[in-house]
Amino acid sequence: MSGVSFFFFLILRSKANPPIDWGNPENFQNLLGVIQRRQFGSKTIFHANFFNVPVKNFIDIPDFFKRIFQSFSTLIKIATQSYTFPLASVGLLGFYASFKFARKIFVVLLITLVIAGMGFAFLTGVGVSTNDKMTPYLPVVLVFSIFIAYGIVYLLKFARQIVFVLFLIPIYFLFVNYNSVNMSSNTIAYDHGRLMLRQVPKNAIIFTEENNWLFPLAYLQIVEEMRPDVTIYDRNGNIFNDIYAKAKKDYKGEEDFEMKRRQVENDIVTTSKRPVYYAVDKTFENYVDSQIAREGIMYRIGPPKKLDFAGFYKDLLNIDIKNRLNYWDAEYMIAYYHLQYAVDLIENNQIDQAVVQLKKAENWSNNDYRMLNNIGIYYVRLEKQIEAKRVFQKAIDINPDYYIGYTNLGYVYEVAGDKKVAEKYYIKALSINESYLNGIYRLAGFYETEGELEKALYGYRLALKIDPSNEDLVKHINELENMLVSL
């Protein structure tokens, strides 16, 4: 209870029914779900970060302990990044001072520190992604700050003359950190949302998801009342009107949920007869059908209008990388704009300019493994296998659990003719997430190409269990079975 007490304010906040009320934490069960970050597909250390697959189904024992120590190393890294050595030393002195002079408070703080530290590592299974690794450990920073306060008070008992030095410390940090925390000139989120609302016609519908798309739109429409004619739906049902409640029931994985979610959206598209857009990341392309086309950085149902990409989005494309923002989400979105500009150039057969934009996207990516994966996909399409191999390898080095990256790297090696290495990466991807449908298809197709039909059939049958309505897959399985009989 001590460890999670920091989050009890969420209960009071939720009861006020604010526009952003993720998880509706008005009771302890929902509160625990928010702490565990279930809305992001997370659960405990005993489950995978994707689909909540039990540990025994996706990971071996050595890898399991690696995840525990990985979470612990994340905690240590956050601690060292949050405090300089002098402050950390004062905090350690505060451990001694509180133990000696305030034993009961020391015990409460220590228990809180342990529960909010390693306890949260087990509770949330936090990984090492660049953007959200600090979130579960914020209570640790707060508790350790209290120990620092005890250390300062203890020092003052022995050396009153250091008061002036202690007074100078926050002033020093103000000057040192000002440039990295000053966001007064960062209008990227605002411009991103403004351009999306400017792009869509009157009475349009926008389906959106993920923070970088959702919150700029939510702020502009709810707070600034910009474009009230536009209807916005959050595809996770956390903000705006939740139209996906039934789709969330009997959750069987990302692909299954996406199919149900798209059915809900198709019903709205059919009945509303309004212009429909998707403001979503590129992972959405995994589910795009023939009715949906890319329009700038968004996707539109029906024929897209022609956009001068460089002109329409110039406010974001023209930001100089020399003026780095030291803010992950902002830099990720700039990288995303350059990536989509590269796609636009590829579609217009301007390959050299597209490669320039892909390199700019990589430079702005801040080593985000998902962005690197998307960049690698387009290097593959441009048949630049060396560049593709480099960025895919970089992606899985950053996140060793990124199964999509292993699959794509395997494909690059398969194209290059290195079959053994390709097979190794395909298998590695499925050892992390055995329900990854594209990975199953890749490995099954690889075995089919190599003439190992029994292994290929095993993979295709596994895929059919996940995607039982795939008539083409049923037909292909029958063809392979007949081939095996005739051999």
CSV table of C-alpha atoms in Angstrom, one decimal:
chain,number,residue,atom,x,y,z
A,1,MET,CA,0.0,0.0,0.0
A,2,SER,CA,2.9,2.4,0.8
A,3,GLY,CA,4.4,2.0,-2.6
A,4,VAL,CA,1.2,2.7,-4.6
A,5,SER,CA,-0.2,5.4,-2.2
A,6,PHE,CA,1.4,8.0,-4.5
A,7,PHE,CA,-1.3,7.2,-7.0
A,8,PHE,CA,-4.3,7.5,-4.8
A,9,PHE,CA,-4.9,11.0,-6.0
A,10,LEU,CA,-6.0,9.4,-9.3
A,11,ILE,CA,-9.1,8.1,-7.6
A,12,LEU,CA,-10.2,11.7,-6.6
A,13,ARG,CA,-9.3,13.0,-10.1
A,14,SER,CA,-11.3,10.2,-11.8
A,15,LYS,CA,-14.4,10.9,-9.8
A,16,ALA,CA,-14.4,14.4,-11.3
A,17,ASN,CA,-14.8,12.7,-14.7
A,18,PRO,CA,-12.1,14.7,-16.5
A,19,PRO,CA,-11.9,14.5,-20.4
A,20,ILE,CA,-8.8,12.3,-20.0
A,21,ASP,CA,-9.7,9.6,-17.6
A,22,TRP,CA,-7.7,6.5,-18.6
A,23,GLY,CA,-8.7,3.3,-17.0
A,24,ASN,CA,-11.4,5.1,-14.9
A,25,PRO,CA,-9.5,4.4,-11.6
A,26,GLU,CA,-12.4,5.1,-9.3
A,27,ASN,CA,-11.8,1.9,-7.4
A,28,PHE,CA,-8.7,0.0,-6.3
A,29,GLN,CA,-8.9,-2.7,-9.1
A,30,ASN,CA,-9.0,-0.1,-11.8
A,31,LEU,CA,-6.3,1.9,-10.1
A,32,LEU,CA,-4.1,-1.1,-10.1
A,33,GLY,CA,-4.7,-1.5,-13.8
A,34,VAL,CA,-3.6,2.0,-14.4
A,35,ILE,CA,-0.4,1.5,-12.3
A,36,GLN,CA,0.3,-1.7,-14.3
A,37,ARG,CA,-0.2,0.3,-17.5
A,38,ARG,CA,-2.7,-2.3,-18.8
A,39,GLN,CA,-4.0,0.2,-21.4
A,40,PHE,CA,-0.5,-0.1,-23.0
A,41,GLY,CA,-0.7,-3.9,-23.1
A,42,SER,CA,1.5,-4.3,-20.1
A,43,LYS,CA,1.0,-6.6,-17.2
A,44,THR,CA,3.5,-8.1,-14.7
A,45,ILE,CA,7.1,-9.3,-15.2
A,46,PHE,CA,5.6,-12.8,-15.7
A,47,HIS,CA,3.9,-11.7,-18.9
A,48,ALA,CA,5.1,-10.3,-22.2
A,49,ASN,CA,4.8,-6.7,-23.0
A,50,PHE,CA,2.5,-7.6,-25.9
A,51,PHE,CA,-0.8,-9.4,-25.6
A,52,ASN,CA,-0.1,-10.3,-21.9
A,53,VAL,CA,1.1,-13.8,-23.0
A,54,PRO,CA,2.2,-15.8,-20.0
A,55,VAL,CA,5.9,-16.0,-19.5
A,56,LYS,CA,6.2,-19.8,-20.2
A,57,ASN,CA,4.8,-19.2,-23.7
A,58,PHE,CA,7.3,-16.7,-24.9
A,59,ILE,CA,10.5,-16.7,-22.9
A,60,ASP,CA,13.0,-19.1,-21.3
A,61,ILE,CA,14.2,-18.9,-17.7
A,62,PRO,CA,17.5,-17.2,-18.4
A,63,ASP,CA,15.7,-14.5,-20.4
A,64,PHE,CA,13.2,-14.1,-17.7
A,65,PHE,CA,15.9,-13.2,-15.1
A,66,LYS,CA,17.5,-11.0,-17.7
A,67,ARG,CA,14.2,-9.0,-17.8
A,68,ILE,CA,14.2,-8.7,-14.1
A,69,PHE,CA,17.8,-7.3,-14.0
A,70,GLN,CA,16.9,-5.2,-17.1
A,71,SER,CA,14.2,-3.5,-15.1
A,72,PHE,CA,16.6,-3.0,-12.2
A,73,SER,CA,19.2,-1.5,-14.5
A,74,THR,CA,16.5,0.8,-15.8
A,75,LEU,CA,15.8,1.9,-12.3
A,76,ILE,CA,19.5,2.5,-11.6
A,77,LYS,CA,19.9,4.5,-14.8
A,78,ILE,CA,16.9,6.7,-13.9
A,79,ALA,CA,18.4,7.3,-10.5
A,80,THR,CA,21.8,8.4,-11.9
A,81,GLN,CA,20.1,10.6,-14.5
A,82,SER,CA,17.9,12.3,-11.9
A,83,TYR,CA,20.6,13.2,-9.5
A,84,THR,CA,24.2,14.4,-9.7
A,85,PHE,CA,26.8,12.7,-7.6
A,86,PRO,CA,26.8,15.3,-4.9
A,87,LEU,CA,23.0,15.2,-4.4
A,88,ALA,CA,23.1,11.4,-4.5
A,89,SER,CA,25.7,11.4,-1.8
A,90,VAL,CA,23.6,13.7,0.4
A,91,GLY,CA,20.7,11.3,-0.2
A,92,LEU,CA,22.7,8.4,1.1
A,93,LEU,CA,23.7,10.5,4.1
A,94,GLY,CA,19.9,11.1,4.5
A,95,PHE,CA,19.5,7.3,4.8
A,96,TYR,CA,21.8,7.4,7.9
A,97,ALA,CA,20.3,10.5,9.4
A,98,SER,CA,16.7,9.3,9.1
A,99,PHE,CA,17.6,5.9,10.4
A,100,LYS,CA,19.3,7.4,13.5
A,101,PHE,CA,16.9,10.2,14.3
A,102,ALA,CA,13.6,9.2,12.7
A,103,ARG,CA,13.5,5.4,12.7
A,104,LYS,CA,9.8,5.0,12.0
A,105,ILE,CA,9.8,7.5,9.2
A,106,PHE,CA,12.9,5.8,7.8
A,107,VAL,CA,11.1,2.4,7.8
A,108,VAL,CA,8.1,3.8,6.0
A,109,LEU,CA,10.2,5.6,3.4
A,110,LEU,CA,12.5,2.5,2.9
A,111,ILE,CA,9.5,0.2,2.3
A,112,THR,CA,8.0,2.7,-0.1
A,113,LEU,CA,11.3,3.0,-1.9
A,114,VAL,CA,11.6,-0.8,-2.3
A,115,ILE,CA,8.0,-1.3,-3.4
A,116,ALA,CA,8.0,1.6,-5.7
A,117,GLY,CA,11.4,0.5,-7.1
A,118,MET,CA,11.9,-3.2,-7.6
A,119,GLY,CA,8.3,-3.9,-6.7
A,120,PHE,CA,7.1,-1.8,-9.7
A,121,ALA,CA,9.6,-3.7,-11.8
A,122,PHE,CA,7.7,-6.9,-11.1
A,123,LEU,CA,4.3,-5.2,-11.1
A,124,THR,CA,4.6,-3.5,-14.5
A,125,GLY,CA,7.3,-5.5,-16.3
A,126,VAL,CA,8.7,-2.1,-17.5
A,127,GLY,CA,11.0,-2.4,-20.4
A,128,VAL,CA,13.7,-0.1,-21.7
A,129,SER,CA,11.9,1.8,-24.4
A,130,THR,CA,13.2,5.3,-24.7
A,131,ASN,CA,10.0,7.2,-24.1
A,132,ASP,CA,8.3,5.7,-21.1
A,133,LYS,CA,10.8,3.8,-19.0
A,134,MET,CA,10.8,6.5,-16.3
A,135,THR,CA,7.1,6.6,-15.7
A,136,PRO,CA,6.6,3.7,-13.2
A,137,TYR,CA,9.6,4.9,-11.2
A,138,LEU,CA,8.5,8.5,-10.5
A,139,PRO,CA,7.7,7.6,-6.8
A,140,VAL,CA,11.3,6.4,-6.4
A,141,VAL,CA,12.5,9.9,-7.4
A,142,LEU,CA,10.1,11.5,-5.0
A,143,VAL,CA,11.0,9.3,-2.0
A,144,PHE,CA,14.8,9.7,-2.6
A,145,SER,CA,14.3,13.5,-2.6
A,146,ILE,CA,12.9,13.2,0.9
A,147,PHE,CA,16.1,11.3,1.9
A,148,ILE,CA,18.1,14.2,0.3
A,149,ALA,CA,16.2,16.6,2.5
A,150,TYR,CA,17.1,14.6,5.6
A,151,GLY,CA,20.7,14.6,4.5
A,152,ILE,CA,20.7,18.4,4.1
A,153,VAL,CA,19.2,18.9,7.6
A,154,TYR,CA,21.8,16.6,9.0
A,155,LEU,CA,24.6,18.6,7.4
A,156,LEU,CA,23.2,21.9,8.7
A,157,LYS,CA,23.6,20.6,12.2
A,158,PHE,CA,27.3,20.4,11.8
A,159,ALA,CA,28.2,23.2,9.4
A,160,ARG,CA,25.9,26.2,9.2
A,161,GLN,CA,28.3,27.9,6.8
A,162,ILE,CA,27.3,25.5,4.0
A,163,VAL,CA,23.8,27.1,3.9
A,164,PHE,CA,25.0,29.5,1.2
A,165,VAL,CA,26.5,26.6,-0.8
A,166,LEU,CA,23.2,24.7,-0.6
A,167,PHE,CA,21.3,27.7,-1.7
A,168,LEU,CA,23.5,28.0,-4.8
A,169,ILE,CA,22.8,24.4,-5.8
A,170,PRO,CA,19.3,24.9,-7.3
A,171,ILE,CA,20.5,28.1,-9.0
A,172,TYR,CA,23.3,26.1,-10.5
A,173,PHE,CA,20.9,23.5,-11.8
A,174,LEU,CA,18.7,26.2,-13.2
A,175,PHE,CA,21.5,27.5,-15.4
A,176,VAL,CA,22.7,24.1,-16.4
A,177,ASN,CA,19.4,22.5,-17.2
A,178,TYR,CA,17.4,25.5,-18.5
A,179,ASN,CA,18.0,24.9,-22.2
A,180,SER,CA,17.1,21.2,-21.9
A,181,VAL,CA,13.8,21.8,-20.0
A,182,ASN,CA,12.7,25.1,-21.6
A,183,MET,CA,9.9,24.2,-24.0
A,184,SER,CA,8.6,27.7,-24.6
A,185,SER,CA,9.6,27.6,-28.3
A,186,ASN,CA,8.5,24.0,-28.9
A,187,THR,CA,5.3,24.3,-30.9
A,188,ILE,CA,5.6,20.9,-32.6
A,189,ALA,CA,2.6,19.3,-30.8
A,190,TYR,CA,0.4,22.4,-31.5
A,191,ASP,CA,1.5,22.6,-35.2
A,192,HIS,CA,1.0,18.8,-35.6
A,193,GLY,CA,-2.6,19.0,-34.3
A,194,ARG,CA,-3.3,22.3,-36.2
A,195,LEU,CA,-2.2,20.9,-39.5
A,196,MET,CA,-4.3,17.7,-39.1
A,197,LEU,CA,-7.4,19.7,-38.4
A,198,ARG,CA,-6.6,22.1,-41.2
A,199,GLN,CA,-6.2,19.2,-43.6
A,200,VAL,CA,-9.6,17.6,-43.2
A,201,PRO,CA,-12.8,18.9,-44.9
A,202,LYS,CA,-15.9,20.1,-43.1
A,203,ASN,CA,-17.8,17.6,-40.9
A,204,ALA,CA,-15.0,15.0,-41.2
A,205,ILE,CA,-14.5,12.1,-38.9
A,206,ILE,CA,-11.0,11.4,-37.5
A,207,PHE,CA,-10.2,8.0,-35.9
A,208,THR,CA,-7.0,8.4,-33.9
A,209,GLU,CA,-4.8,6.6,-31.4
A,210,GLU,CA,-1.4,6.9,-29.6
A,211,ASN,CA,-0.4,10.0,-27.6
A,212,ASN,CA,1.4,11.9,-30.3
A,213,TRP,CA,-1.8,12.0,-32.4
A,214,LEU,CA,-4.5,11.9,-29.8
A,215,PHE,CA,-3.5,14.6,-27.3
A,216,PRO,CA,-2.8,17.5,-29.8
A,217,LEU,CA,-6.2,16.9,-31.3
A,218,ALA,CA,-7.9,16.6,-27.9
A,219,TYR,CA,-6.3,19.8,-26.7
A,220,LEU,CA,-7.2,21.8,-29.8
A,221,GLN,CA,-10.8,20.6,-29.9
A,222,ILE,CA,-11.6,20.4,-26.2
A,223,VAL,CA,-9.6,23.4,-24.9
A,224,GLU,CA,-9.3,25.8,-27.8
A,225,GLU,CA,-12.6,24.6,-29.4
A,226,MET,CA,-10.9,24.4,-32.8
A,227,ARG,CA,-12.9,22.7,-35.6
A,228,PRO,CA,-16.0,21.6,-33.6
A,229,ASP,CA,-17.5,20.3,-36.8
A,230,VAL,CA,-15.0,17.5,-36.8
A,231,THR,CA,-15.9,14.3,-34.9
A,232,ILE,CA,-12.9,12.6,-33.2
A,233,TYR,CA,-12.8,9.0,-31.9
A,234,ASP,CA,-10.0,7.7,-29.8
A,235,ARG,CA,-9.4,4.1,-31.1
A,236,ASN,CA,-8.6,2.9,-27.5
A,237,GLY,CA,-11.7,4.5,-26.1
A,238,ASN,CA,-10.0,6.5,-23.4
A,239,ILE,CA,-11.0,10.0,-24.6
A,240,PHE,CA,-14.0,11.3,-26.5
A,241,ASN,CA,-16.9,8.9,-27.0
A,242,ASP,CA,-16.0,5.3,-26.5
A,243,ILE,CA,-17.5,3.3,-29.4
A,244,TYR,CA,-15.3,0.3,-28.9
A,245,ALA,CA,-16.6,-1.2,-25.6
A,246,LYS,CA,-17.9,-4.4,-27.3
A,247,ALA,CA,-14.7,-4.8,-29.3
A,248,LYS,CA,-12.7,-4.8,-26.1
A,249,LYS,CA,-14.5,-7.9,-24.7
A,250,ASP,CA,-12.8,-11.3,-25.0
A,251,TYR,CA,-9.5,-9.7,-26.0
A,252,LYS,CA,-7.5,-12.3,-28.0
A,253,GLY,CA,-4.5,-10.3,-29.2
A,254,GLU,CA,-3.7,-7.2,-31.2
A,255,GLU,CA,-4.8,-8.6,-34.6
A,256,ASP,CA,-8.1,-9.8,-33.3
A,257,PHE,CA,-8.9,-6.6,-31.6
A,258,GLU,CA,-7.9,-4.6,-34.6
A,259,MET,CA,-10.3,-6.6,-36.8
A,260,LYS,CA,-13.2,-6.0,-34.4
A,261,ARG,CA,-12.3,-2.3,-34.1
A,262,ARG,CA,-12.3,-1.9,-37.8
A,263,GLN,CA,-15.7,-3.5,-38.0
A,264,VAL,CA,-17.0,-0.8,-35.6
A,265,GLU,CA,-15.5,1.9,-37.7
A,266,ASN,CA,-16.8,0.4,-41.0
A,267,ASP,CA,-20.3,0.6,-39.6
A,268,ILE,CA,-19.8,4.3,-38.8
A,269,VAL,CA,-18.4,4.9,-42.2
A,270,THR,CA,-21.3,3.2,-44.0
A,271,THR,CA,-24.0,5.0,-42.0
A,272,SER,CA,-22.5,8.5,-41.7
A,273,LYS,CA,-21.5,9.2,-45.3
A,274,ARG,CA,-19.0,11.8,-44.0
A,275,PRO,CA,-15.3,12.2,-45.0
A,276,VAL,CA,-13.3,9.8,-42.8
A,277,TYR,CA,-9.6,10.0,-41.8
A,278,TYR,CA,-7.2,8.0,-39.7
A,279,ALA,CA,-4.7,10.0,-37.7
A,280,VAL,CA,-2.5,7.1,-36.7
A,281,ASP,CA,1.1,5.8,-36.8
A,282,LYS,CA,2.5,3.7,-39.6
A,283,THR,CA,1.8,0.4,-37.7
A,284,PHE,CA,-1.8,1.1,-38.9
A,285,GLU,CA,-0.6,0.1,-42.4
A,286,ASN,CA,-0.7,-3.5,-41.3
A,287,TYR,CA,-4.5,-3.3,-41.4
A,288,VAL,CA,-5.0,-1.0,-44.3
A,289,ASP,CA,-7.5,-2.3,-47.0
A,290,SER,CA,-8.0,-1.2,-50.6
A,291,GLN,CA,-10.5,1.6,-49.6
A,292,ILE,CA,-7.9,3.5,-47.5
A,293,ALA,CA,-5.2,5.7,-49.1
A,294,ARG,CA,-2.4,7.8,-47.5
A,295,GLU,CA,-3.0,11.6,-47.7
A,296,GLY,CA,0.0,13.4,-46.3
A,297,ILE,CA,0.6,12.1,-42.8
A,298,MET,CA,-2.9,10.8,-42.5
A,299,TYR,CA,-5.0,8.1,-44.1
A,300,ARG,CA,-8.3,8.7,-45.8
A,301,ILE,CA,-11.1,6.4,-46.8
A,302,GLY,CA,-11.7,7.0,-50.5
A,303,PRO,CA,-9.7,8.9,-53.0
A,304,PRO,CA,-7.1,11.2,-51.3
A,305,LYS,CA,-6.7,14.8,-52.3
A,306,LYS,CA,-3.4,15.9,-53.7
A,307,LEU,CA,-1.1,17.6,-51.2
A,308,ASP,CA,2.1,19.6,-51.7
A,309,PHE,CA,3.8,17.7,-48.9
A,310,ALA,CA,6.8,19.9,-48.5
A,311,GLY,CA,4.7,23.1,-48.7
A,312,PHE,CA,1.8,22.0,-46.5
A,313,TYR,CA,4.0,20.6,-43.7
A,314,LYS,CA,6.9,23.1,-44.1
A,315,ASP,CA,6.7,24.3,-40.4
A,316,LEU,CA,7.8,20.9,-39.2
A,317,LEU,CA,10.0,19.7,-42.1
A,318,ASN,CA,12.1,22.8,-41.9
A,319,ILE,CA,13.2,22.5,-38.3
A,320,ASP,CA,17.0,22.4,-38.2
A,321,ILE,CA,18.4,19.3,-36.5
A,322,LYS,CA,21.1,21.6,-35.0
A,323,ASN,CA,18.3,22.9,-32.8
A,324,ARG,CA,17.7,19.6,-31.1
A,325,LEU,CA,14.8,19.7,-28.6
A,326,ASN,CA,15.8,17.1,-26.0
A,327,TYR,CA,12.2,15.9,-25.9
A,328,TRP,CA,11.5,12.4,-27.2
A,329,ASP,CA,8.0,12.8,-28.5
A,330,ALA,CA,8.7,16.0,-30.4
A,331,GLU,CA,11.8,14.6,-32.1
A,332,TYR,CA,9.9,11.4,-32.9
A,333,MET,CA,7.2,13.4,-34.7
A,334,ILE,CA,9.7,15.3,-36.7
A,335,ALA,CA,11.3,12.0,-37.7
A,336,TYR,CA,7.8,10.8,-38.7
A,337,TYR,CA,7.2,13.7,-40.9
A,338,HIS,CA,10.5,13.2,-42.7
A,339,LEU,CA,9.6,9.5,-43.1
A,340,GLN,CA,6.3,10.2,-44.6
A,341,TYR,CA,7.8,12.8,-46.9
A,342,ALA,CA,10.2,10.0,-48.0
A,343,VAL,CA,7.2,7.8,-48.8
A,344,ASP,CA,5.6,10.6,-50.8
A,345,LEU,CA,8.8,11.0,-52.8
A,346,ILE,CA,9.1,7.3,-53.4
A,347,GLU,CA,5.6,7.3,-54.8
A,348,ASN,CA,6.6,10.0,-57.2
A,349,ASN,CA,9.8,8.1,-58.1
A,350,GLN,CA,12.1,10.7,-56.6
A,351,ILE,CA,14.4,8.1,-55.1
A,352,ASP,CA,17.5,10.2,-54.3
A,353,GLN,CA,15.5,12.8,-52.5
A,354,ALA,CA,13.6,10.0,-50.6
A,355,VAL,CA,16.9,8.6,-49.3
A,356,VAL,CA,17.8,12.0,-48.0
A,357,GLN,CA,14.6,12.2,-46.1
A,358,LEU,CA,15.1,8.7,-44.7
A,359,LYS,CA,18.5,9.7,-43.4
A,360,LYS,CA,16.9,12.8,-41.8
A,361,ALA,CA,14.2,10.6,-40.2
A,362,GLU,CA,16.9,8.4,-38.8
A,363,ASN,CA,18.9,11.4,-37.4
A,364,TRP,CA,15.7,12.7,-35.7
A,365,SER,CA,14.6,9.3,-34.5
A,366,ASN,CA,16.4,9.6,-31.2
A,367,ASN,CA,17.1,5.8,-31.5
A,368,ASP,CA,13.5,4.9,-31.3
A,369,TYR,CA,13.3,1.2,-32.4
A,370,ARG,CA,9.9,1.5,-34.0
A,371,MET,CA,10.9,4.5,-36.1
A,372,LEU,CA,14.1,2.7,-37.1
A,373,ASN,CA,12.1,-0.4,-38.1
A,374,ASN,CA,9.8,1.8,-40.4
A,375,ILE,CA,12.9,3.4,-42.0
A,376,GLY,CA,14.3,-0.1,-42.6
A,377,ILE,CA,11.2,-1.2,-44.3
A,378,TYR,CA,11.5,1.6,-46.9
A,379,TYR,CA,15.2,0.8,-47.4
A,380,VAL,CA,14.1,-2.7,-48.2
A,381,ARG,CA,11.6,-1.4,-50.8
A,382,LEU,CA,14.4,0.7,-52.3
A,383,GLU,CA,16.6,-2.5,-52.4
A,384,LYS,CA,19.2,-0.8,-50.2
A,385,GLN,CA,19.8,-4.0,-48.1
A,386,ILE,CA,23.0,-2.7,-46.3
A,387,GLU,CA,21.1,0.3,-44.9
A,388,ALA,CA,18.1,-1.9,-44.1
A,389,LYS,CA,20.3,-4.4,-42.2
A,390,ARG,CA,22.0,-1.6,-40.3
A,391,VAL,CA,18.8,0.0,-39.0
A,392,PHE,CA,17.0,-3.3,-38.2
A,393,GLN,CA,20.0,-4.4,-36.2
A,394,LYS,CA,20.1,-1.1,-34.4
A,395,ALA,CA,16.4,-1.5,-33.6
A,396,ILE,CA,16.8,-4.9,-31.9
A,397,ASP,CA,20.0,-3.8,-30.1
A,398,ILE,CA,17.9,-1.0,-28.5
A,399,ASN,CA,15.0,-3.3,-27.7
A,400,PRO,CA,16.0,-7.0,-27.6
A,401,ASP,CA,12.3,-8.0,-27.2
A,402,TYR,CA,11.3,-6.3,-30.5
A,403,TYR,CA,10.1,-9.3,-32.4
A,404,ILE,CA,9.0,-7.3,-35.5
A,405,GLY,CA,12.6,-6.2,-35.9
A,406,TYR,CA,13.9,-9.7,-35.8
A,407,THR,CA,11.4,-10.8,-38.5
A,408,ASN,CA,12.4,-7.9,-40.8
A,409,LEU,CA,16.1,-8.5,-40.2
A,410,GLY,CA,15.5,-12.2,-41.1
A,411,TYR,CA,13.8,-11.1,-44.3
A,412,VAL,CA,16.9,-9.0,-45.3
A,413,TYR,CA,19.2,-11.9,-44.7
A,414,GLU,CA,16.8,-14.2,-46.7
A,415,VAL,CA,16.9,-11.8,-49.7
A,416,ALA,CA,20.7,-11.7,-49.4
A,417,GLY,CA,20.8,-15.5,-49.6
A,418,ASP,CA,22.0,-16.1,-46.0
A,419,LYS,CA,19.3,-18.7,-45.2
A,420,LYS,CA,20.7,-20.0,-41.8
A,421,VAL,CA,20.8,-16.5,-40.4
A,422,ALA,CA,17.4,-15.7,-41.8
A,423,GLU,CA,15.9,-18.8,-40.1
A,424,LYS,CA,17.6,-17.9,-36.8
A,425,TYR,CA,16.0,-14.4,-36.7
A,426,TYR,CA,12.5,-15.7,-37.8
A,427,ILE,CA,12.6,-18.3,-35.0
A,428,LYS,CA,13.9,-15.6,-32.5
A,429,ALA,CA,10.9,-13.4,-33.3
A,430,LEU,CA,8.4,-16.2,-32.6
A,431,SER,CA,10.2,-17.2,-29.4
A,432,ILE,CA,9.3,-13.7,-28.1
A,433,ASN,CA,5.7,-13.6,-29.5
A,434,GLU,CA,4.4,-16.9,-30.8
A,435,SER,CA,1.2,-15.2,-31.9
A,436,TYR,CA,2.9,-12.8,-34.3
A,437,LEU,CA,1.0,-13.5,-37.5
A,438,ASN,CA,3.3,-11.9,-39.9
A,439,GLY,CA,6.3,-13.7,-38.3
A,440,ILE,CA,4.5,-17.0,-38.7
A,441,TYR,CA,3.8,-16.3,-42.4
A,442,ARG,CA,7.4,-15.3,-43.0
A,443,LEU,CA,8.8,-18.5,-41.4
A,444,ALA,CA,6.3,-20.7,-43.0
A,445,GLY,CA,7.0,-19.1,-46.4
A,446,PHE,CA,10.7,-19.5,-45.8
A,447,TYR,CA,10.3,-23.2,-45.2
A,448,GLU,CA,8.1,-23.6,-48.2
A,449,THR,CA,10.7,-21.9,-50.4
A,450,GLU,CA,13.4,-24.2,-49.0
A,451,GLY,CA,11.2,-27.2,-49.8
A,452,GLU,CA,10.6,-28.2,-46.2
A,453,LEU,CA,6.8,-28.6,-46.7
A,454,GLU,CA,6.0,-30.3,-43.4
A,455,LYS,CA,7.5,-27.4,-41.4
A,456,ALA,CA,5.7,-24.9,-43.7
A,457,LEU,CA,2.4,-26.7,-43.2
A,458,TYR,CA,2.9,-26.6,-39.4
A,459,GLY,CA,3.3,-22.8,-39.6
A,460,TYR,CA,0.4,-22.2,-41.9
A,461,ARG,CA,-1.9,-24.3,-39.7
A,462,LEU,CA,-0.8,-22.3,-36.7
A,463,ALA,CA,-1.6,-19.1,-38.6
A,464,LEU,CA,-5.0,-20.5,-39.5
A,465,LYS,CA,-5.8,-20.9,-35.8
A,466,ILE,CA,-5.2,-17.2,-35.4
A,467,ASP,CA,-6.8,-16.1,-38.6
A,468,PRO,CA,-9.5,-18.8,-39.2
A,469,SER,CA,-11.5,-16.8,-41.8
A,470,ASN,CA,-8.6,-16.6,-44.2
A,471,GLU,CA,-10.0,-18.6,-47.2
A,472,ASP,CA,-6.8,-18.1,-49.3
A,473,LEU,CA,-4.8,-19.6,-46.5
A,474,VAL,CA,-7.1,-22.7,-46.3
A,475,LYS,CA,-6.8,-23.1,-50.0
A,476,HIS,CA,-3.0,-22.9,-49.8
A,477,ILE,CA,-2.8,-25.4,-47.0
A,478,ASN,CA,-4.9,-27.9,-49.1
A,479,GLU,CA,-2.5,-27.4,-52.0
A,480,LEU,CA,0.6,-28.1,-49.9
A,481,GLU,CA,-1.1,-31.2,-48.3
A,482,ASN,CA,-1.8,-32.6,-51.8
A,483,MET,CA,1.8,-31.9,-52.8
A,484,LEU,CA,3.0,-33.9,-49.8
A,485,VAL,CA,0.8,-36.8,-50.6
A,486,SER,CA,2.1,-36.9,-54.2
A,487,LEU,CA,5.7,-36.9,-53.1
